[in-house]
Short mmCIF file of C-alpha atoms and ligand atoms in Angstrom, two decimals:
data_model
loop_
_atom_site.label_atom_id
_atom_site.label_comp_id
_atom_site.label_asym_id
_atom_site.label_seq_id
_atom_site.Cartn_x
_atom_site.Cartn_y
_atom_site.Cartn_z
CA MET L 28 86.06 83.66 93.96
CA ARG L 29 87.64 80.36 92.68
CA ILE L 30 89.41 77.93 94.69
CA GLU L 31 91.80 76.04 92.30
CA ASP L 32 92.16 72.96 94.34
CA ILE L 33 92.26 70.60 91.35
CA ASP L 34 95.21 68.80 92.52
CA PRO L 35 94.08 67.42 96.03
CA PRO L 36 97.47 65.61 96.88
CA ARG L 37 99.46 68.76 96.42
CA GLU L 38 97.07 70.83 98.91
CA GLN L 39 97.81 71.40 102.51
CA PRO L 40 94.89 70.84 104.74
CA GLY L 41 93.64 74.08 106.03
CA ALA L 42 94.98 76.03 103.20
CA THR L 43 91.58 77.02 101.61
CA THR L 44 90.16 78.43 104.90
CA ALA L 45 93.51 80.15 105.77
CA ILE L 46 93.47 82.30 102.14
CA LEU L 47 89.71 83.11 102.49
CA LYS L 48 90.38 84.37 106.10
CA SER L 49 93.46 86.37 105.06
CA LEU L 50 91.67 88.06 102.11
CA GLU L 51 88.75 89.08 104.51
CA ALA L 52 91.11 90.32 107.28
CA HIS L 53 92.45 92.44 104.42
CA HIS L 54 88.91 93.69 103.47
CA LEU L 55 89.44 92.11 99.97
CA PHE L 56 85.95 90.90 99.48
CA TRP L 57 84.31 89.01 96.51
CA ASP L 58 81.01 88.73 94.83
CA GLY L 59 78.81 85.56 95.04
CA ASP L 60 79.52 82.10 96.25
CA VAL L 61 83.11 80.41 96.17
CA LEU L 62 83.51 78.01 93.51
CA TYR L 63 85.85 75.01 94.15
CA GLN L 64 87.44 73.31 91.12
CA SER L 65 87.30 69.97 93.31
CA GLN L 66 83.54 70.18 92.85
CA ARG L 67 83.36 71.03 89.16
CA SER L 68 84.52 67.61 87.70
CA ASP L 69 81.08 66.95 86.08
CA ALA L 70 81.49 70.32 84.20
CA TYR L 71 85.12 69.29 83.12
CA ARG L 72 83.95 65.83 82.10
CA ASP L 73 81.15 67.62 79.71
CA ALA L 74 83.88 69.56 78.11
CA LEU L 75 86.00 66.53 77.40
CA ILE L 76 82.99 64.78 75.89
CA ALA L 77 82.19 67.67 73.84
CA LEU L 78 85.67 67.94 72.24
CA GLU L 79 85.83 64.11 71.84
CA SER L 80 82.51 63.93 70.30
CA GLN L 81 83.81 66.40 67.45
CA GLN L 82 86.94 64.27 67.36
CA LEU L 83 89.09 67.12 68.38
CA SER L 84 90.92 65.09 70.93
CA TYR L 85 92.43 61.75 71.32
CA ARG L 86 94.05 59.37 74.00
CA CYS L 87 97.86 59.24 74.47
CA THR L 88 99.58 56.38 76.09
CA CYS L 89 103.05 57.71 75.70
CA SER L 90 105.09 57.51 78.81
CA ARG L 91 107.43 60.24 80.37
CA GLN L 92 110.36 58.48 78.79
CA ASP L 93 108.73 58.65 75.47
CA LEU L 94 108.21 62.19 75.69
CA GLN L 95 111.33 64.49 76.07
CA SER L 96 110.00 66.77 78.67
CA ASP L 97 110.57 70.04 76.97
CA ALA L 98 110.14 69.16 73.18
CA ILE L 99 106.69 69.56 71.62
CA TYR L 100 104.72 66.24 71.22
CA ASN L 101 105.55 64.46 68.18
CA GLY L 102 102.03 63.28 67.76
CA HIS L 103 102.84 59.80 67.97
CA CYS L 104 99.30 58.63 69.26
CA ARG L 105 97.33 61.05 67.09
CA HIS L 106 95.73 58.61 64.38
CA LEU L 107 96.07 55.52 66.69
CA ASN L 108 92.57 55.83 67.71
CA LEU L 109 93.41 54.40 71.17
CA GLY L 110 90.39 53.51 73.48
CA LYS L 111 89.87 53.85 77.13
CA GLU L 112 91.13 50.35 78.09
CA ARG L 113 94.66 51.44 78.59
CA VAL L 114 95.82 54.20 81.06
CA SER L 115 96.13 57.31 78.96
CA ALA L 116 96.05 61.00 78.73
CA ILE L 117 93.77 62.92 76.69
CA ARG L 118 95.37 65.56 74.08
CA LEU L 119 93.57 68.19 71.99
CA ASN L 120 94.40 67.82 68.30
CA VAL L 121 95.45 71.41 67.78
CA GLU L 122 95.69 71.46 63.97
CA LYS L 123 92.24 69.93 63.54
CA SER L 124 90.86 72.42 66.28
CA LEU L 125 92.38 75.50 64.50
CA HIS L 126 90.88 74.14 61.41
CA THR L 127 87.38 73.72 62.71
CA LEU L 128 87.43 77.29 63.96
CA ASN L 129 89.08 78.75 60.62
CA LEU L 130 91.91 79.93 62.93
CA ASN L 131 95.47 80.84 61.99
CA PRO L 132 98.12 78.93 63.99
CA VAL L 133 99.48 82.03 65.35
CA ILE L 134 97.21 83.42 68.24
CA GLU L 135 97.58 86.94 68.98
CA PHE L 136 96.28 88.97 71.73
CA ASP L 137 96.52 92.50 73.15
CA ASP L 138 97.85 91.99 76.87
CA VAL L 139 96.70 94.80 79.16
CA PHE L 140 100.35 95.29 80.54
CA GLN L 141 102.50 93.64 78.15
CA SER L 142 101.22 94.75 74.69
CA LYS L 143 100.89 92.67 71.75
CA GLN L 144 101.52 89.01 72.25
CA GLN L 145 101.65 85.89 69.97
CA GLN L 146 102.29 82.27 69.88
CA ASN L 147 102.29 79.67 67.01
CA LEU L 148 100.35 76.84 68.57
CA LEU L 149 101.63 74.41 66.13
CA SER L 150 105.34 75.01 66.14
CA ASP L 151 105.63 76.34 70.02
CA VAL L 152 103.05 74.41 71.62
CA GLY L 153 101.55 71.12 69.77
CA ASP L 154 98.87 68.80 70.97
CA PHE L 155 98.48 69.70 74.64
CA VAL L 156 97.16 67.43 77.48
CA ILE L 157 93.59 68.48 78.62
CA HIS L 158 93.12 65.25 80.82
CA ARG L 159 96.13 63.85 82.58
CA LYS L 160 97.30 60.27 82.76
CA ASP L 161 96.96 60.32 86.63
CA GLY L 162 93.22 61.04 86.06
CA LEU L 163 93.37 64.82 87.17
CA PHE L 164 91.79 67.57 84.70
CA ALA L 165 94.43 69.54 83.19
CA TYR L 166 94.78 72.99 84.49
CA GLN L 167 94.46 74.74 81.00
CA LEU L 168 90.93 72.92 80.52
CA ALA L 169 89.66 73.79 84.03
CA VAL L 170 90.29 77.41 84.11
CA VAL L 171 88.57 77.60 80.79
CA VAL L 172 85.42 75.91 81.60
CA ASP L 173 85.27 77.89 84.86
CA ASP L 174 86.14 81.14 83.22
CA ILE L 175 83.10 80.62 80.90
CA PHE L 176 80.90 79.36 83.56
CA GLN L 177 81.56 82.39 85.76
CA ASN L 178 81.33 84.85 83.04
CA ILE L 179 84.80 86.22 83.43
CA THR L 180 85.57 89.20 81.30
CA HIS L 181 89.18 90.15 82.58
CA VAL L 182 91.77 87.67 83.29
CA ILE L 183 94.37 89.46 85.35
CA ARG L 184 97.27 87.11 86.68
CA GLY L 185 100.92 86.70 87.08
CA ALA L 186 103.22 86.81 84.13
CA ASP L 187 104.21 83.09 84.65
CA LEU L 188 101.04 82.44 82.93
CA LEU L 189 101.61 84.55 79.83
CA ASP L 190 102.82 81.39 78.01
CA SER L 191 99.47 79.44 78.62
CA THR L 192 97.24 81.99 77.28
CA ALA L 193 97.40 81.17 73.61
CA ARG L 194 96.16 77.52 74.46
CA GLN L 195 93.27 78.87 76.61
CA ILE L 196 92.41 81.22 73.75
CA LEU L 197 92.02 78.36 71.66
CA LEU L 198 89.97 76.45 74.39
CA PHE L 199 87.60 79.48 74.95
CA GLN L 200 86.59 79.58 71.25
CA LEU L 201 86.21 75.61 71.32
CA LEU L 202 84.08 75.70 74.39
CA GLY L 203 82.36 79.01 74.40
CA THR L 204 78.74 78.65 73.46
CA ASP L 205 77.11 82.08 73.84
CA LEU L 206 77.10 83.38 70.41
CA ASN L 207 76.18 87.03 71.72
CA LEU L 208 79.22 87.48 73.56
CA SER L 209 82.84 87.02 72.46
CA PRO L 210 84.01 83.95 74.42
CA VAL L 211 87.59 85.37 74.79
CA PRO L 212 88.34 87.69 77.86
CA THR L 213 90.67 90.38 77.87
CA PHE L 214 94.08 89.28 79.37
CA GLY L 215 96.57 91.26 81.68
CA HIS L 216 99.74 89.60 83.07
CA VAL L 217 101.34 91.58 85.92
CA PRO L 218 104.98 91.12 86.87
CA LEU L 219 105.74 88.52 89.57
CA VAL L 220 107.38 89.11 93.07
CA THR L 221 110.55 86.87 93.17
CA ASN L 222 113.22 85.96 95.53
CA ASN L 223 116.88 86.63 94.25
CA GLU L 224 117.06 83.40 92.51
CA GLY L 225 114.14 84.72 90.27
CA GLN L 226 111.50 82.27 91.89
CA LYS L 227 108.18 83.39 92.69
CA LEU L 228 107.28 84.19 96.27
CA SER L 229 105.21 81.21 97.59
CA LYS L 230 104.82 78.47 100.28
CA GLN L 231 106.70 76.04 98.21
CA ASN L 232 109.84 78.53 98.16
CA LEU L 233 109.37 79.08 101.88
CA ALA L 234 108.10 82.32 101.86
CA PRO L 235 106.88 83.56 105.22
CA ALA L 236 102.87 83.50 105.78
CA LEU L 237 101.10 87.02 105.92
CA ASP L 238 100.17 88.22 109.44
CA ASP L 239 96.41 88.83 109.45
CA ASN L 240 96.71 90.89 112.74
CA THR L 241 98.24 93.72 110.82
CA PRO L 242 96.46 94.16 107.71
CA GLU L 243 96.91 98.13 107.45
CA LYS L 244 100.68 97.55 107.74
CA ASN L 245 100.82 94.75 105.03
CA ILE L 246 98.76 96.67 102.43
CA PHE L 247 100.76 99.86 103.09
CA ASN L 248 104.18 97.97 102.67
CA ALA L 249 102.91 96.17 99.83
CA LEU L 250 102.04 99.46 97.93
CA GLN L 251 105.40 100.92 98.78
CA PHE L 252 107.06 97.59 97.58
CA LEU L 253 105.04 97.84 94.35
CA GLN L 254 106.59 101.08 93.58
CA GLN L 255 102.85 102.95 94.08
CA GLN L 256 104.55 105.64 96.33
CA PRO L 257 101.69 105.89 99.03
CA PRO L 258 101.76 109.32 101.00
CA ILE L 259 103.49 108.70 104.18
CA GLU L 260 100.28 109.86 106.21
CA LEU L 261 98.44 107.02 104.73
CA GLU L 262 100.35 104.77 107.02
CA THR L 263 98.24 105.57 110.14
CA GLU L 264 94.97 105.60 108.28
CA SER L 265 92.14 102.92 108.41
CA LEU L 266 92.38 99.85 106.15
CA ASN L 267 89.63 101.10 104.04
CA THR L 268 91.13 104.53 103.54
CA ILE L 269 94.33 102.83 102.21
CA LEU L 270 92.52 100.53 99.83
CA ASN L 271 90.59 103.45 98.38
CA TRP L 272 93.94 105.42 97.81
CA ALA L 273 95.23 102.24 96.16
CA ILE L 274 92.03 101.85 93.97
CA ARG L 275 92.35 105.67 93.04
CA TYR L 276 96.17 105.96 92.37
CA TRP L 277 97.18 102.44 91.26
CA GLN L 278 99.64 102.75 88.46
CA PRO L 279 100.84 99.43 86.36
CA ILE L 280 104.50 98.71 86.76
CA GLN L 281 106.82 96.95 84.30
CA GLY L 282 109.28 94.23 84.65
CA GLU L 283 110.20 91.93 87.36
CA ILE L 284 110.14 92.96 91.18
CA ARG L 285 112.81 91.50 93.45
CA SER L 286 111.71 91.00 96.99
CA PRO L 287 113.72 93.15 99.76
ZN1 LIG K 629 101.23 59.53 72.72
#
C-alpha cells in the first residue's frame, strides 16, 4: 500500500485516513506497512544524485512562457551546464540515457489489457522533468523509485497513465540495480470510469464519496457496472462471498466506461 502524497499543497486534510478506512470497510486489505511518498524524499534525492553523477540529467531554467505547454522540450538548457544557484527544474537527458543503456528510442511493451504498445521517447516525449522547479519530485521519478523499493512485479492502473509508461520503463532500467531481476515490471492499463464529459470520476470532478456503511451494495453495484454480470442472488450475500466471486470470475473489459 502506497499513499502518493507527493504534492502536499493539493492534498486535502484527512484524505489519507479516509482512503485507508474505505478500503478496510470493503475488506480490501494490503500486505505490510503503508508507504508514504511524503516520507521518501531521501530515496528520491539519492536517485537524482545517481543520475546526475552519470551526467544523465541537467538543470533547466526555462520559464513556462519559454516552453510551449504541449510541445516537446527543445533542449535549450541541455548543454549549458547550469548550476544550482538559480531556481531550476532537473530534466533527464533522454538521448544520453538511451545511449548508456544501448536502447532503441522506440520503447515497446506488451500491456496486459491493451496489447502491444510503443512510444518513441525522442520524438514523442523528449527530455522530461524529474525534479520540478517548485522543489517537488516529479511523479515519474517517485513512482519508479518506489516500485523498485517495494519489489513491484505488476503495475495495474488506469489507462490515463498509459502515456507515462515508456518514460517509466527508461527510469526503471536506469535505476534498477538488482542484476538478477528484470527491473521492468509487467504493465496493465484498465479503462477508466468517466462522466459524460469523458473526465474520470474523482473528487476534483465532484464525484460523490463512497458510503462506507454499505460495502456489500457498493461492491455488487461496481461488479454490475463493470459488466461482470454477478448472479442476482449474490446481492444478499456477505462481503467476503461477493469478493470471492469477483476474484474467481473477473473478466477484463475493453474501452471506456461511462458512469450511469
Ligand atoms: Zn531549459
